[in-house]
Short mmCIF file of C-alpha atoms and ligand atoms in Angstrom, two decimals:
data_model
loop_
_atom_site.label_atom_id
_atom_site.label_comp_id
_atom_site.label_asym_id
_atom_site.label_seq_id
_atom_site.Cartn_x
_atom_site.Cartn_y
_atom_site.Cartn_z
CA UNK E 1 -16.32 -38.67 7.78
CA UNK E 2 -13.91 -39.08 10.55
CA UNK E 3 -10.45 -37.15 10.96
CA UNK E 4 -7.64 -38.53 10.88
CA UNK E 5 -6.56 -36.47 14.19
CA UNK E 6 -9.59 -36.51 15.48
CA UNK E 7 -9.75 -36.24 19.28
CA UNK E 8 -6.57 -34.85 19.52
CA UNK E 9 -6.39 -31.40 21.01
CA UNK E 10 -3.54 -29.05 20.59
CA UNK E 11 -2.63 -26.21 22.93
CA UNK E 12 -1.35 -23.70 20.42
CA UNK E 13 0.61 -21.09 21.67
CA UNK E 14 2.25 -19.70 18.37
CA UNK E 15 1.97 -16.36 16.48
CA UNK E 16 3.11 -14.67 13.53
CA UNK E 17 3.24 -17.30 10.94
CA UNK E 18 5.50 -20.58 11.17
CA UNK E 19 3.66 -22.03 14.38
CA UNK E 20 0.51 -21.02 12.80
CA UNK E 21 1.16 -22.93 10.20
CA UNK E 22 1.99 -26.24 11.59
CA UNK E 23 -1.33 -25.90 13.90
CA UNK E 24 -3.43 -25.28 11.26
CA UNK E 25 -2.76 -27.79 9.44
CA UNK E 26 -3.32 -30.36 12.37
CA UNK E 27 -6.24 -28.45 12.14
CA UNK E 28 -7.31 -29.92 9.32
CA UNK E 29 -6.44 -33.06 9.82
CA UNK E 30 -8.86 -33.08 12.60
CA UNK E 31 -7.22 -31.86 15.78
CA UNK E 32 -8.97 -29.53 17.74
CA UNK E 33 -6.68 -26.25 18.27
CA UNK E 34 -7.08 -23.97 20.98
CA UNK E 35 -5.20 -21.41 20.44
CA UNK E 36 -3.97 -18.85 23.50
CA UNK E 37 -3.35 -15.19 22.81
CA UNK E 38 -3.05 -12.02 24.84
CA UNK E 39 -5.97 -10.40 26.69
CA UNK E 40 -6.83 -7.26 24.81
CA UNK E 41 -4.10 -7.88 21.98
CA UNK E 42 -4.12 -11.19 20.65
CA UNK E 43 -1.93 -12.32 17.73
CA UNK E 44 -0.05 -9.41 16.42
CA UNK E 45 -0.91 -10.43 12.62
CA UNK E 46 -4.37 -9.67 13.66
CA UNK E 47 -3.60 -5.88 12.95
CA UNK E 48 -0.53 -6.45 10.38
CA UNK E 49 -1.22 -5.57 6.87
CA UNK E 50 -4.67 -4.96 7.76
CA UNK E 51 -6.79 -4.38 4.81
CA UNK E 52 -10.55 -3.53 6.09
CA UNK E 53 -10.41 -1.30 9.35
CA UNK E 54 -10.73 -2.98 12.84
CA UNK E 55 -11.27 -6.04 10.81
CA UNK E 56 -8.43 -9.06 11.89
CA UNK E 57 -5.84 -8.98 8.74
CA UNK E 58 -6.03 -11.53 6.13
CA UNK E 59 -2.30 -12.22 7.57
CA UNK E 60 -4.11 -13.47 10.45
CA UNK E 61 -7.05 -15.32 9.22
CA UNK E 62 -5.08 -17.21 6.67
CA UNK E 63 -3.11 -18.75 9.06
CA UNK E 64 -5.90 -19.60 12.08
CA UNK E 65 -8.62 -21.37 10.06
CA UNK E 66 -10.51 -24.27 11.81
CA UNK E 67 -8.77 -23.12 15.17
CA UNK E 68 -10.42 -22.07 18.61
CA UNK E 69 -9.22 -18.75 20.54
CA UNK E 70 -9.16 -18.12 24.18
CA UNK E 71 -7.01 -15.03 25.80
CA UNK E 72 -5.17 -15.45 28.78
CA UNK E 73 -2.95 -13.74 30.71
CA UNK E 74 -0.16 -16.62 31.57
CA UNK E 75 1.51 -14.37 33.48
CA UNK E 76 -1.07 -13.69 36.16
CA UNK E 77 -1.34 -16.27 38.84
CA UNK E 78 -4.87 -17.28 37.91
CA UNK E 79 -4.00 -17.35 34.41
CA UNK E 80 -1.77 -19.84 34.92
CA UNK E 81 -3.91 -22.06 37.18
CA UNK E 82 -6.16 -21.94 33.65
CA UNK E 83 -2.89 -23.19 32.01
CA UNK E 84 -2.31 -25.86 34.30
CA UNK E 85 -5.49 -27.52 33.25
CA UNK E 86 -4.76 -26.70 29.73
CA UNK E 87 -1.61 -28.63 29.82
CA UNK E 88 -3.37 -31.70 31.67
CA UNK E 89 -5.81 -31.47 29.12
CA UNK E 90 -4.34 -31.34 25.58
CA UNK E 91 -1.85 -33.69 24.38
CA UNK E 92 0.16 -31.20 22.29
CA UNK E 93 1.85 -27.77 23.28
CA UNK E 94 2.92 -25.75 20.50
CA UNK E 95 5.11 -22.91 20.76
CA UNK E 96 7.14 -20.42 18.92
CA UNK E 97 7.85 -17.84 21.61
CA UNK E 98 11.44 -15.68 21.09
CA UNK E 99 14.01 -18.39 22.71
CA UNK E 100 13.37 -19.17 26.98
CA UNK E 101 10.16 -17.16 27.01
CA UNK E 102 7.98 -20.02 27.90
CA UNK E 103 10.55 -21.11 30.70
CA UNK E 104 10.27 -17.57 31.23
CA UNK E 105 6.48 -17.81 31.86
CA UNK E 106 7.35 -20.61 34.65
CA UNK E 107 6.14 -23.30 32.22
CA UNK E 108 9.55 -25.05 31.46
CA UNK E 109 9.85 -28.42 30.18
CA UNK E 110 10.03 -30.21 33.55
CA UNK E 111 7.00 -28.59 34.74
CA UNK E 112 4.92 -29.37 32.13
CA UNK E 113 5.97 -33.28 32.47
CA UNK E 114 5.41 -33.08 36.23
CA UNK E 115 1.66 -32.05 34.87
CA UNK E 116 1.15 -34.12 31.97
CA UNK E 117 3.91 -36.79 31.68
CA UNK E 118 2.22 -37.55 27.88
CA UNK E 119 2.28 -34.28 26.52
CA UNK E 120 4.40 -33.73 23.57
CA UNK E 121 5.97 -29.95 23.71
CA UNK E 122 6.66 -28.81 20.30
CA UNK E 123 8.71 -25.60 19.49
CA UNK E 124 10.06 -23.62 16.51
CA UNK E 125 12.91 -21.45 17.01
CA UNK E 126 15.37 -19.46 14.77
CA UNK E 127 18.26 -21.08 15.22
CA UNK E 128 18.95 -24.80 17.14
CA UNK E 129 21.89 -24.95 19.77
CA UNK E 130 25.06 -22.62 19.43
CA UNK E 131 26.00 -19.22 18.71
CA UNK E 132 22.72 -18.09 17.37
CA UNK E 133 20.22 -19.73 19.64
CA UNK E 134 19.30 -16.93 21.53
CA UNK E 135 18.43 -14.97 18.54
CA UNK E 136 15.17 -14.38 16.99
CA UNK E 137 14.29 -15.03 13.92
CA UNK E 138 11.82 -14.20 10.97
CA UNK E 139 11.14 -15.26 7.66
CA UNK E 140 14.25 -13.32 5.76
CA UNK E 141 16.65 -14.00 8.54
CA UNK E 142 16.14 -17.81 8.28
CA UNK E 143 16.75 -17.63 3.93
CA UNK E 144 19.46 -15.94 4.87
CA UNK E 145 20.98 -18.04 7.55
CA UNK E 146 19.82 -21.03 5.70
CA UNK E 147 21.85 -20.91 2.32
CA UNK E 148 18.68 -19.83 0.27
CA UNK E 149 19.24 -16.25 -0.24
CA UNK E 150 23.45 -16.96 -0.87
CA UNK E 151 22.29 -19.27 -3.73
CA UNK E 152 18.78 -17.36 -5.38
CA UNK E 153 19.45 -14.68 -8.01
CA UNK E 154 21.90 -14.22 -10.72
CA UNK E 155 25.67 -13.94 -11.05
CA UNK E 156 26.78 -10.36 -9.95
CA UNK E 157 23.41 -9.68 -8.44
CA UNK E 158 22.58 -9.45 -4.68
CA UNK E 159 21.58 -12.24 -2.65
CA UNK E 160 18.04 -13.00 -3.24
CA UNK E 161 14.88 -13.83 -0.82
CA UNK E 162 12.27 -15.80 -2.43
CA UNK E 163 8.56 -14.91 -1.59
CA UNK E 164 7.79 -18.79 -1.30
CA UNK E 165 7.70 -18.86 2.68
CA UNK E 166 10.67 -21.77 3.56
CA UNK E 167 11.70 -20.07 6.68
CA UNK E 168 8.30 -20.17 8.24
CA UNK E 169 5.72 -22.13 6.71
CA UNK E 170 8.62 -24.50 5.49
CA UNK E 171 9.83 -25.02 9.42
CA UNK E 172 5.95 -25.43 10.29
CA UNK E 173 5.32 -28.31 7.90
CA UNK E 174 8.72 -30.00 9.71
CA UNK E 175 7.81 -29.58 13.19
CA UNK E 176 3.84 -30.66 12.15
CA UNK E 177 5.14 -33.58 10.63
CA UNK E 178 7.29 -34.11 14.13
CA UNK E 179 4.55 -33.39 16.09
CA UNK E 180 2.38 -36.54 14.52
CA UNK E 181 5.99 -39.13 14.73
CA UNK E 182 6.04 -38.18 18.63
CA UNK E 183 1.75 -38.78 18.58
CA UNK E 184 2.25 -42.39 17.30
CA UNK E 185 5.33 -43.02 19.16
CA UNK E 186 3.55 -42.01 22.37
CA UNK E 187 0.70 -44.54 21.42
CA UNK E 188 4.06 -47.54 22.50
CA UNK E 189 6.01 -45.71 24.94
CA UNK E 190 3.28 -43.57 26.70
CA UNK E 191 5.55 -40.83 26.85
CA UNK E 192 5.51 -37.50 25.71
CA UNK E 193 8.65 -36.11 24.27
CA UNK E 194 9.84 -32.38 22.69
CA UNK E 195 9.83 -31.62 19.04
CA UNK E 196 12.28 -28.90 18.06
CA UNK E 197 12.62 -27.51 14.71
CA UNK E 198 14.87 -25.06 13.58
CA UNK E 199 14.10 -22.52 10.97
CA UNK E 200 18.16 -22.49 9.95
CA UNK E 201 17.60 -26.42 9.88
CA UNK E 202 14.38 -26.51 7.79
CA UNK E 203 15.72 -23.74 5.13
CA UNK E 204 19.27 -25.26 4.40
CA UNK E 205 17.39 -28.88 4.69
CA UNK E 206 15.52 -27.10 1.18
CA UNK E 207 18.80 -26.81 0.52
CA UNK E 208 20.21 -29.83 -0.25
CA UNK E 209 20.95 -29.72 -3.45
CA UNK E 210 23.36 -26.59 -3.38
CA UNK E 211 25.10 -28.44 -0.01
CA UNK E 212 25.31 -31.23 -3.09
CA UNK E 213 26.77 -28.57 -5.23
CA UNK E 214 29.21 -27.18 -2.48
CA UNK E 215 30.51 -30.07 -2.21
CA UNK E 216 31.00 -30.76 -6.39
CA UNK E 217 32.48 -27.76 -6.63
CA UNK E 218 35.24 -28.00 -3.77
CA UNK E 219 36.69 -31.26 -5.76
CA UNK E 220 36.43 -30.22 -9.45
CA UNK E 221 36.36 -26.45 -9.43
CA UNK E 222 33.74 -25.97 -11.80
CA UNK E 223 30.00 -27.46 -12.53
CA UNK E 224 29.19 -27.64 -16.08
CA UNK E 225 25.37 -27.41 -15.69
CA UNK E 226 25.88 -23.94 -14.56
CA UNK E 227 25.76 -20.51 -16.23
CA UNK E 228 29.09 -20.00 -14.81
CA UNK E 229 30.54 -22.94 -17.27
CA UNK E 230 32.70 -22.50 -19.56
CA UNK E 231 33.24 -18.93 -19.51
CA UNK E 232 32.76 -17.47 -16.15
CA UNK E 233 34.51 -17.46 -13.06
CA UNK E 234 33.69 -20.19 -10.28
CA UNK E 235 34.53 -18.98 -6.99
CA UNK E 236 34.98 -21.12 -3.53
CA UNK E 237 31.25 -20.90 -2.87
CA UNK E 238 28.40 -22.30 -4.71
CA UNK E 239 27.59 -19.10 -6.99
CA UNK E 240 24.25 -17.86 -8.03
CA UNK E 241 22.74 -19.74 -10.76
CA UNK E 242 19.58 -17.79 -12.12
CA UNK E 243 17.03 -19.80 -13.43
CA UNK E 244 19.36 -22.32 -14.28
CA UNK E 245 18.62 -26.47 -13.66
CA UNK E 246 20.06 -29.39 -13.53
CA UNK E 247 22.66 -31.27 -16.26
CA UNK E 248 20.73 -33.83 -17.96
CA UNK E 249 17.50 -31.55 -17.76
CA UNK E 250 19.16 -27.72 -18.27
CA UNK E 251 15.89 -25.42 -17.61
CA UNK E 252 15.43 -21.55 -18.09
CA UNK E 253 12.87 -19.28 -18.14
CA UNK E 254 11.73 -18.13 -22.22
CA UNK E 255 9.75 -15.08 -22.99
CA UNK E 256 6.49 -15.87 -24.73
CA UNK E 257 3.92 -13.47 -26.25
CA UNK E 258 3.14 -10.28 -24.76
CA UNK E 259 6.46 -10.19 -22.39
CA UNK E 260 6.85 -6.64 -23.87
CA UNK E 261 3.90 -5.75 -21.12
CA UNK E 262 2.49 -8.65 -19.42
CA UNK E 263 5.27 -9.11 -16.68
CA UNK E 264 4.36 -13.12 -16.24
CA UNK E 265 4.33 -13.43 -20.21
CA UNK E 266 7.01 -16.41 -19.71
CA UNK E 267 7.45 -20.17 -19.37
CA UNK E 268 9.66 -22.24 -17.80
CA UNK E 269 11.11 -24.90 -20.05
CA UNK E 270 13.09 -28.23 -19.47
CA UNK E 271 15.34 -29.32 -21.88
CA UNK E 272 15.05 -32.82 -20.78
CA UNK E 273 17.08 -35.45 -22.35
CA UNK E 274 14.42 -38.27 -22.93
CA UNK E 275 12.42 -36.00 -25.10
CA UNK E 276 15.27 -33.88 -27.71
CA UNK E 277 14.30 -35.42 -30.47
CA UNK E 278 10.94 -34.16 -29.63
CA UNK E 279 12.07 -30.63 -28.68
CA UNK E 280 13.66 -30.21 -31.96
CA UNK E 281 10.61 -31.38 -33.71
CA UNK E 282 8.60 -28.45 -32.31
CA UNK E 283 11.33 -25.82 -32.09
CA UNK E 284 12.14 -26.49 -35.66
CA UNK E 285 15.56 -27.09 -35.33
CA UNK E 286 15.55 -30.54 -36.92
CA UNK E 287 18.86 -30.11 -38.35
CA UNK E 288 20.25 -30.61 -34.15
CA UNK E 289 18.56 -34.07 -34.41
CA UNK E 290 22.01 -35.04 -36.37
CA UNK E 291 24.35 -32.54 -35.20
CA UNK E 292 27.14 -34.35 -32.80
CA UNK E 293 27.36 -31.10 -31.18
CA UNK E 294 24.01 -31.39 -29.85
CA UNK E 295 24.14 -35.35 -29.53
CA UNK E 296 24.01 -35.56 -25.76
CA UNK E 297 23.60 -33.73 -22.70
CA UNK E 298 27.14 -33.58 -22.15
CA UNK E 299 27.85 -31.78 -25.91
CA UNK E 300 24.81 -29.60 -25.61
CA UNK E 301 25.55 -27.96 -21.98
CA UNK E 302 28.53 -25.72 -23.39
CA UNK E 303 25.32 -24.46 -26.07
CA UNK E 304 22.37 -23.93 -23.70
CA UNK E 305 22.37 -20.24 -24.67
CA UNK E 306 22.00 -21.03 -28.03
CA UNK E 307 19.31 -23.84 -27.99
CA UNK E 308 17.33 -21.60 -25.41
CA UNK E 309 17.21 -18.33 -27.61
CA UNK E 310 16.12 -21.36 -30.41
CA UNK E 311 13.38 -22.11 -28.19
CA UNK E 312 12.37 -18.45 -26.98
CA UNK E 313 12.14 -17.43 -30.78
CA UNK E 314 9.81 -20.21 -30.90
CA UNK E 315 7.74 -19.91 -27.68
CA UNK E 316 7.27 -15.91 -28.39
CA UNK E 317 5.00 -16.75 -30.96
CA UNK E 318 2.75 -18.03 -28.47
CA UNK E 319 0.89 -17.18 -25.28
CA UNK E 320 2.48 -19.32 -22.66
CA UNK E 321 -0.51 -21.47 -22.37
CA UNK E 322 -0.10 -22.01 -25.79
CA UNK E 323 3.17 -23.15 -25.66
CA UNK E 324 2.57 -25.44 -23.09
CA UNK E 325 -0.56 -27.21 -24.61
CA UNK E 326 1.92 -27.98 -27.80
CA UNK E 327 4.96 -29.16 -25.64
CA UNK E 328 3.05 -31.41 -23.22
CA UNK E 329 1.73 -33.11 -25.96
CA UNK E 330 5.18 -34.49 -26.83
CA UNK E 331 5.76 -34.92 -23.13
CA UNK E 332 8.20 -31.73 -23.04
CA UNK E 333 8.32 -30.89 -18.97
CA UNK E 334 6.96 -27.03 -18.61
CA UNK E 335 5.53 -24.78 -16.82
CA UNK E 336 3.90 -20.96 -17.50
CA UNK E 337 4.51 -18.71 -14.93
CA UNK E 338 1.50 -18.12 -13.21
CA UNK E 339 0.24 -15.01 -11.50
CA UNK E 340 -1.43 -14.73 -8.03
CA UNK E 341 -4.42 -13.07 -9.88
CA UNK E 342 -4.43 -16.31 -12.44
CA UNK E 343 -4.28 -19.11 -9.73
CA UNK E 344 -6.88 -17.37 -7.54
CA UNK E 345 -8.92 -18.07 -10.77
CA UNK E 346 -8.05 -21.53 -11.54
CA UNK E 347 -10.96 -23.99 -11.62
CA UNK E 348 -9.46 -26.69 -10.77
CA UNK E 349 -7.91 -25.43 -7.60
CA UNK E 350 -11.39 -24.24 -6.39
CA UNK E 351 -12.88 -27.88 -7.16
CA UNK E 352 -9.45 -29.44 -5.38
CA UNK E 353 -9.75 -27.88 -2.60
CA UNK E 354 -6.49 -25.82 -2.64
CA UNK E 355 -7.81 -22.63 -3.12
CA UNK E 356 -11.13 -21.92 -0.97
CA UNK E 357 -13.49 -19.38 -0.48
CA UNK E 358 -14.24 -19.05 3.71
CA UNK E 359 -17.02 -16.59 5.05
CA UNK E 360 -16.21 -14.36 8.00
CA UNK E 361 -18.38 -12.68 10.25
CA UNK E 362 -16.57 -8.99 10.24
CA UNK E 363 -14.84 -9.37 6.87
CA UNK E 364 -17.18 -11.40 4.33
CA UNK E 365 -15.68 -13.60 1.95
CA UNK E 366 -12.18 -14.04 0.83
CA UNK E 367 -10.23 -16.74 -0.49
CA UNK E 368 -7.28 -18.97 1.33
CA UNK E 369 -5.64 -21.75 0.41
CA UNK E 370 -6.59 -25.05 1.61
CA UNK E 371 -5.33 -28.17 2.95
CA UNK E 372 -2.55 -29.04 0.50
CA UNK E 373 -2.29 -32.67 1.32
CA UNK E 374 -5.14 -34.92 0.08
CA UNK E 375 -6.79 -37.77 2.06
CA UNK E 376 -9.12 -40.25 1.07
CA UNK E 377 -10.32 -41.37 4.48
CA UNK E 378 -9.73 -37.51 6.22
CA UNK E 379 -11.35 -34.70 4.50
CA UNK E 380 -10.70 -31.00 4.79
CA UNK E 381 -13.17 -28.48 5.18
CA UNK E 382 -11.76 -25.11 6.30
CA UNK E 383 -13.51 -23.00 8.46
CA UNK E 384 -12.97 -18.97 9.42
CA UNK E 385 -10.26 -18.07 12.20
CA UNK E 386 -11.62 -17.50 15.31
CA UNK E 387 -11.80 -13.68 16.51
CA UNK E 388 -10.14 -12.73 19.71
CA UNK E 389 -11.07 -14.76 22.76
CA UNK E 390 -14.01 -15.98 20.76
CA UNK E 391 -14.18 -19.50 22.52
CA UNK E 392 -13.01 -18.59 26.37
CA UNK E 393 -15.57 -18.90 28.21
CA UNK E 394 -17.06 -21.99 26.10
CA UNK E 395 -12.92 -23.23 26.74
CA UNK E 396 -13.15 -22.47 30.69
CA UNK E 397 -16.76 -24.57 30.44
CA UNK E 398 -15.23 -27.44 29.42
CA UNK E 399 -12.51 -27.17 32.10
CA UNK E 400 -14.73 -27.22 34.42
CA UNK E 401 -14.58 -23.18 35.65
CA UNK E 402 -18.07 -22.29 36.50
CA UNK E 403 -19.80 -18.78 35.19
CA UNK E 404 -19.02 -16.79 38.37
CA UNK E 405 -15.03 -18.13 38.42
CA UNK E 406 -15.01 -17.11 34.57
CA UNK E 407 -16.76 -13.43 35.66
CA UNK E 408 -13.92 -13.53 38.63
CA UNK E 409 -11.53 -14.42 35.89
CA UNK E 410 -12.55 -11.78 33.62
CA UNK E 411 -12.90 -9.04 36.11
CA UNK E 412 -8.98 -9.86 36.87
CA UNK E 413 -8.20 -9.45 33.24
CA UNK E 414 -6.72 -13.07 33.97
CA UNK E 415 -8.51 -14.54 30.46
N1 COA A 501 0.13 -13.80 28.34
C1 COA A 501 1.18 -13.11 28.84
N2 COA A 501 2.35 -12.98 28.21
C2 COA A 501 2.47 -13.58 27.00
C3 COA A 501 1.42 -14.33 26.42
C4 COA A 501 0.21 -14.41 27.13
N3 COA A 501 -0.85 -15.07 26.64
N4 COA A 501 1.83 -14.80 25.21
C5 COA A 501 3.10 -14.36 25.05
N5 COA A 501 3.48 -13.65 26.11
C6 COA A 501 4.77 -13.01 26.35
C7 COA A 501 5.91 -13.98 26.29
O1 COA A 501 5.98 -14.73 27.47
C8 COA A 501 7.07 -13.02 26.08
O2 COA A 501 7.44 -12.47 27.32
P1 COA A 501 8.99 -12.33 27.77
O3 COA A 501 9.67 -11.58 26.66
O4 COA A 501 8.88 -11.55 29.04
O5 COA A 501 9.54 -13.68 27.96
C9 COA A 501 6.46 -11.89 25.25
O6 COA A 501 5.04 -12.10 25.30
C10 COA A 501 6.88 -11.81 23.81
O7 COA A 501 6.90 -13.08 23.18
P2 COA A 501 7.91 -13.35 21.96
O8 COA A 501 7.69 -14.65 21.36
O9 COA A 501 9.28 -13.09 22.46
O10 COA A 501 7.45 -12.23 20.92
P3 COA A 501 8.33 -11.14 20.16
O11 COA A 501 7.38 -10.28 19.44
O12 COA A 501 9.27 -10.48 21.09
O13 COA A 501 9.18 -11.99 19.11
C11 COA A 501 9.48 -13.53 17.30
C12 COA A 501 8.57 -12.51 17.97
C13 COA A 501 8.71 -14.19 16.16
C14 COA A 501 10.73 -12.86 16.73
C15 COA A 501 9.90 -14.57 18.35
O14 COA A 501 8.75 -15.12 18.93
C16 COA A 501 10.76 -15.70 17.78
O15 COA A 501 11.94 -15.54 17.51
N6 COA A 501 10.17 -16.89 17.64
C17 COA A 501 10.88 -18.07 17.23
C18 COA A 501 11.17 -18.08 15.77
C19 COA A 501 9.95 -17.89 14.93
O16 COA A 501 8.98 -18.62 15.02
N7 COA A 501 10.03 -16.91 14.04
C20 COA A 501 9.09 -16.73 12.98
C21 COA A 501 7.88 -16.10 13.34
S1 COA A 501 6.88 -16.12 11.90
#
């Protein structure tokens, strides 16, 4: 089966994990990747977190699949000659260097036209233009900076980072998606163009529904789908809601059998308006189906607390896969919270594709996730990261070096 990025290569000259991210997954969707890393040190996640001794980290490998390596030193003056036919070569550079490094490296955006006019040069950075944009930036710093962490937690609780990566994998996904606009635009204008996103842009973008709120709150002074309402105080700034959702479909987390010990013994359930007659059915609270204080959404917000202990009793009788085979079947929206250790054991993940098992030469077998987004006409099969500098010389091949410049190349530590 054909790709649906097939014959597109991709000069990828990220690290750590948001650039990673957005190469890898034109990985999968066909592009071939060559990714550049330091002589002798390669990407730094190749030692973070490491696991197995002198084995590349699964930090690393998780984020590489289906990608080529080749080191160079871009610095040295015959590493960049190797560069220079890179950049004629590939229609994509990829970068998420600390802010001016790669204009540092001599490679700055009018250079790289002057050699390719069609390339496309796509870059993630911390921040986009003003105060911050000199800064760099990592996962945390962009929840912060982003609105996530101000608005995850609870009321009178700190701030709160979530482990779902927004900052990085979230920005990689935006400038991936940017990356394949500027490919099909380029197929009318023949021109390349750059692709900038912002890891501040791409977290508060996640956002938007507590810029909504903001903005709520500065004209009424209250929201009455929050925990906050009627009781608590509302501040100037969109406060910290919990596990709190929406107004006509109010959602907490319940404790379900075995939350004495199991620590993901819960579920999270939607009280969603369509199905209360339903919800009292199964709860056994059928007395609310003719109560006008629990008519609407509107009269039941000021008595969430009360219909979700209702509910709890109920769902701690049950395992939470229990509790969701019963409320699904009267089309109540939830959702058990599931464990790392229970999704890497899911079925249907394996058979999807989203969870995969991958082979490695130094490291055996270990599982990854796969290509989340499902094609019918561009399958994805991952394949192991690449170790360090695996593909030079079969790179330099292909750009025409011959084996004595590669053995002059190597002997100058220039690749
Ligand atoms: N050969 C020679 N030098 C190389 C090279 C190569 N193949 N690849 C990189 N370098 C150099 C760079 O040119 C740079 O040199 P300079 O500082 O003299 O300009 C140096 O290595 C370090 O690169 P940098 O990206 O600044 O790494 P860092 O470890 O200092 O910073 C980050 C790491 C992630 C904080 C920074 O890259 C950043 O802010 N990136 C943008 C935001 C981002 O993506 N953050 C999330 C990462 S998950």
């Amino acid at each position: 089966m054909s790709k649906a990025l097939d014959g597109i290569q991709i000069l990828d000259f990220t690290h750590v994990q948001s650039g990673p991210t957005c190469t890898q997954l034109l990985a999968w969707l066909g592009a071939d990747v060559i990714k550049v890393e330091k002589a002798g040190a390669g990407d730094i996640t190749r030692e973070q977190l490491r696991d197995i001794p002198d084995v590349d980290s699964l930090y690393f490998t998780m984020l590489n699949h289906n990608k080529r390596s080749i080191t160079l030193d871009t610095k040295s003056a015959s590493g960049q000659a190797v560069l220079e036919k890179l950049i004629k070569r590939c229609d994509v550079l990829v970068e998420n260097f600390a802010p001016g490094a790669l204009d540092r490296m001599g490679f700055t955006w009018e250079r790289i036209q002057a050699l390719n006019p069609t390339m496309i040069v796509a870059s993630i950075k911390g921040f986009g233009p003003g105060p911050y944009e000199d800064c760099k930036v990592y996962e945390n710093v962009a929840q912060c900076v982003g609105g996530s962490a101000s608005t995850t937690g609870f009321e009178g609780g700190l701030p709160l980072v979530t482990a779902a990566q927004i900052g990085d994998s979230g920005t990689g996904l935006n400038l991936a998606l940017g990356i394949v606009a500027a490919l099909y635009q380029r197929t009318t204008t023949g021109r390349g163009q750059k692709v900038m996103a912002a890891m501040q842009d791409g977290v508060l973008n996640l956002c938007r529904t507590k810029l909504r709120d903001q903005q709520r709150l500065a004209r009424d002074g209250f929201m009455k789908e929050y925990p906050q309402y009627p009781a608590g105080h509302f501040g100037s700034a969109v406060p910290r809601a919990g596990n709190a959702s929406g107004g006509g479909q109010p959602g907490t987390i319940v404790k379900c059998k075995g939350w004495e010990t199991d620590p993901n013994a819960y579920l999270y359930f939607v009280a969603q308006a369509q199905v209360w007659g339903a919800i009292c059915q199964v709860i056994g609270k059928a007395e609310w189906l003719t109560d006008p204080n629990f008519a609407t959404p509107a009269t039941r917000l000021p008595r969430l607390t009360e219909i979700f202990s209702a509910v709890e009793e109920w769902t701690k009788r049950m395992t939470k896969f229990e509790a969701m085979r019963l409320l699904s079947a009267h089309d109540i929206p939830c959702g058990p919270i599931l464990s790392m250790e229970e999704l890497m054991a899911e079925p249907s993940l394996r058979a999807t594709g989203t969870v995969v098992e991958v082979d490695h030469p130094t490291r055996g077998t270990y599982l990854t996730v796969g290509n989340p987004i499902k094609m019918s006409d561009s399958s994805t099969e991952v394949t192991r990261s690449p170790l360090l500098g695996e593909h030079t010389a079969e790179i330099l091949a292909e750009l025409g070096f011959t084996p004595s410049e590669v053995a002059a190349l190597r002997a100058e530590k220039a690749v």
